[in-house]
């Protein structure tokens, strides 16, 4: 019995029961290999997605203004291609955030 207690004390001394620190926790993975995020990590990720969505929205607004003022057909074609790419990227960010722009206009009953 003494030997078990001594082993337990030695084990606890070498491996203290401190709350899990972010350094020691292993990142959990699902069966498909997708990483499960902690609440804080998810919040940071969503904040990043929202910032990227807002940046894309502002850039689209700027490109559309430039398109209205532009007269050169080559430049207009490039602007239209840029706008199409940004629209796709903005839709991707919206999907990640759970914002579907196509149903945003539908009123939600409360």
C-alpha positions as YAML, in Angstrom:
chain: A
units: angstrom
residues:
- id: 1
  name: UNK
  ca: [0.00, 0.00, 0.00]
- id: 2
  name: UNK
  ca: [2.84, 2.40, 0.83]
- id: 3
  name: UNK
  ca: [4.42, 1.67, -2.50]
- id: 4
  name: UNK
  ca: [1.18, 2.60, -4.31]
- id: 5
  name: UNK
  ca: [0.84, 5.88, -2.39]
- id: 6
  name: UNK
  ca: [4.45, 6.76, -3.11]
- id: 7
  name: UNK
  ca: [3.95, 5.98, -6.81]
- id: 8
  name: UNK
  ca: [0.81, 8.13, -6.85]
- id: 9
  name: UNK
  ca: [2.62, 11.06, -5.19]
- id: 10
  name: UNK
  ca: [5.52, 10.73, -7.64]
- id: 11
  name: UNK
  ca: [3.13, 10.61, -10.57]
- id: 12
  name: UNK
  ca: [1.19, 13.68, -9.37]
- id: 13
  name: UNK
  ca: [4.41, 15.56, -8.73]
- id: 14
  name: UNK
  ca: [5.61, 14.86, -12.27]
- id: 15
  name: UNK
  ca: [2.15, 15.35, -13.84]
- id: 16
  name: UNK
  ca: [0.27, 17.97, -11.82]
- id: 17
  name: UNK
  ca: [-3.52, 18.19, -12.05]
- id: 18
  name: UNK
  ca: [-3.67, 21.68, -13.39]
- id: 19
  name: UNK
  ca: [-6.52, 22.74, -15.64]
- id: 20
  name: UNK
  ca: [-5.76, 21.91, -19.22]
- id: 21
  name: UNK
  ca: [-3.58, 24.60, -20.68]
- id: 22
  name: UNK
  ca: [-3.85, 25.41, -24.33]
- id: 23
  name: UNK
  ca: [-0.25, 24.28, -24.81]
- id: 24
  name: UNK
  ca: [-0.83, 20.75, -23.56]
- id: 25
  name: UNK
  ca: [-4.25, 20.09, -25.05]
- id: 26
  name: UNK
  ca: [-4.29, 18.11, -28.23]
- id: 27
  name: UNK
  ca: [-6.32, 19.42, -31.05]
- id: 28
  name: UNK
  ca: [-9.26, 17.11, -31.48]
- id: 29
  name: UNK
  ca: [-10.03, 15.79, -34.92]
- id: 30
  name: UNK
  ca: [-13.21, 14.30, -36.29]
- id: 31
  name: UNK
  ca: [-13.37, 11.07, -38.22]
- id: 32
  name: UNK
  ca: [-12.86, 12.92, -41.51]
- id: 33
  name: UNK
  ca: [-9.75, 14.62, -40.15]
- id: 34
  name: UNK
  ca: [-11.40, 18.02, -39.72]
- id: 35
  name: UNK
  ca: [-10.15, 19.90, -36.67]
- id: 36
  name: UNK
  ca: [-12.67, 20.74, -33.96]
- id: 37
  name: UNK
  ca: [-12.10, 24.27, -32.71]
- id: 38
  name: UNK
  ca: [-12.44, 25.47, -29.17]
- id: 39
  name: UNK
  ca: [-14.88, 28.29, -28.47]
- id: 40
  name: UNK
  ca: [-12.14, 30.93, -28.50]
- id: 41
  name: UNK
  ca: [-10.58, 29.57, -31.68]
- id: 42
  name: UNK
  ca: [-13.98, 29.50, -33.37]
- id: 43
  name: UNK
  ca: [-14.66, 33.10, -32.30]
- id: 44
  name: UNK
  ca: [-11.32, 34.22, -33.76]
- id: 45
  name: UNK
  ca: [-12.01, 32.28, -36.97]
- id: 46
  name: UNK
  ca: [-15.49, 33.79, -37.35]
- id: 47
  name: UNK
  ca: [-14.10, 37.27, -36.72]
- id: 48
  name: UNK
  ca: [-11.55, 36.67, -39.50]
- id: 49
  name: UNK
  ca: [-14.28, 35.44, -41.88]
- id: 50
  name: UNK
  ca: [-16.41, 38.49, -41.09]
- id: 51
  name: UNK
  ca: [-13.48, 40.83, -41.72]
- id: 52
  name: UNK
  ca: [-12.79, 39.14, -45.04]
- id: 53
  name: UNK
  ca: [-16.48, 39.35, -46.01]
- id: 54
  name: UNK
  ca: [-16.54, 43.08, -45.16]
- id: 55
  name: UNK
  ca: [-13.31, 43.69, -47.11]
- id: 56
  name: UNK
  ca: [-14.78, 41.92, -50.15]
- id: 57
  name: UNK
  ca: [-17.98, 43.98, -49.84]
- id: 58
  name: UNK
  ca: [-16.04, 47.26, -49.69]
- id: 59
  name: UNK
  ca: [-13.78, 46.25, -52.57]
- id: 60
  name: UNK
  ca: [-16.83, 45.33, -54.68]
- id: 61
  name: UNK
  ca: [-18.34, 48.73, -53.97]
- id: 62
  name: UNK
  ca: [-15.10, 50.44, -55.03]
- id: 63
  name: UNK
  ca: [-14.75, 48.36, -58.21]
- id: 64
  name: UNK
  ca: [-18.34, 49.08, -59.21]
- id: 65
  name: UNK
  ca: [-17.71, 52.82, -58.79]
- id: 66
  name: UNK
  ca: [-14.59, 52.54, -60.96]
- id: 67
  name: UNK
  ca: [-16.56, 50.58, -63.55]
- id: 68
  name: UNK
  ca: [-19.14, 53.36, -63.85]
- id: 69
  name: UNK
  ca: [-16.41, 55.93, -64.54]
- id: 70
  name: UNK
  ca: [-14.28, 53.79, -66.87]
- id: 71
  name: UNK
  ca: [-14.55, 54.19, -70.65]
- id: 72
  name: UNK
  ca: [-11.77, 51.88, -71.92]
- id: 73
  name: UNK
  ca: [-13.26, 48.49, -72.92]
- id: 74
  name: UNK
  ca: [-10.17, 46.45, -71.90]
- id: 75
  name: UNK
  ca: [-10.14, 47.97, -68.44]
- id: 76
  name: UNK
  ca: [-13.92, 47.47, -68.15]
- id: 77
  name: UNK
  ca: [-13.48, 43.77, -69.02]
- id: 78
  name: UNK
  ca: [-10.79, 43.41, -66.34]
- id: 79
  name: UNK
  ca: [-12.99, 45.17, -63.79]
- id: 80
  name: UNK
  ca: [-15.93, 42.89, -64.64]
- id: 81
  name: UNK
  ca: [-13.70, 39.82, -64.17]
- id: 82
  name: UNK
  ca: [-12.46, 41.19, -60.83]
- id: 83
  name: UNK
  ca: [-16.03, 41.87, -59.71]
- id: 84
  name: UNK
  ca: [-17.12, 38.33, -60.63]
- id: 85
  name: UNK
  ca: [-14.20, 36.85, -58.67]
- id: 86
  name: UNK
  ca: [-14.89, 39.01, -55.63]
- id: 87
  name: UNK
  ca: [-18.58, 38.10, -55.71]
- id: 88
  name: UNK
  ca: [-17.68, 34.40, -55.62]
- id: 89
  name: UNK
  ca: [-15.22, 34.99, -52.78]
- id: 90
  name: UNK
  ca: [-17.78, 37.04, -50.84]
- id: 91
  name: UNK
  ca: [-20.33, 34.23, -51.26]
- id: 92
  name: UNK
  ca: [-17.77, 31.74, -49.89]
- id: 93
  name: UNK
  ca: [-17.19, 33.90, -46.81]
- id: 94
  name: UNK
  ca: [-20.96, 34.27, -46.36]
- id: 95
  name: UNK
  ca: [-21.42, 30.48, -46.49]
- id: 96
  name: UNK
  ca: [-18.71, 30.01, -43.86]
- id: 97
  name: UNK
  ca: [-20.46, 32.55, -41.64]
- id: 98
  name: UNK
  ca: [-23.89, 31.05, -42.24]
- id: 99
  name: UNK
  ca: [-25.06, 34.15, -44.09]
- id: 100
  name: UNK
  ca: [-26.90, 33.27, -47.25]
- id: 101
  name: UNK
  ca: [-27.41, 36.47, -49.18]
- id: 102
  name: UNK
  ca: [-30.16, 34.97, -51.32]
- id: 103
  name: UNK
  ca: [-32.44, 34.42, -48.31]
- id: 104
  name: UNK
  ca: [-31.38, 37.53, -46.38]
- id: 105
  name: UNK
  ca: [-34.37, 39.48, -47.74]
- id: 106
  name: UNK
  ca: [-36.90, 36.97, -46.41]
- id: 107
  name: UNK
  ca: [-38.39, 38.26, -43.13]
- id: 108
  name: UNK
  ca: [-37.92, 35.97, -40.15]
- id: 109
  name: UNK
  ca: [-40.92, 35.77, -37.78]
- id: 110
  name: UNK
  ca: [-40.10, 36.21, -34.10]
...
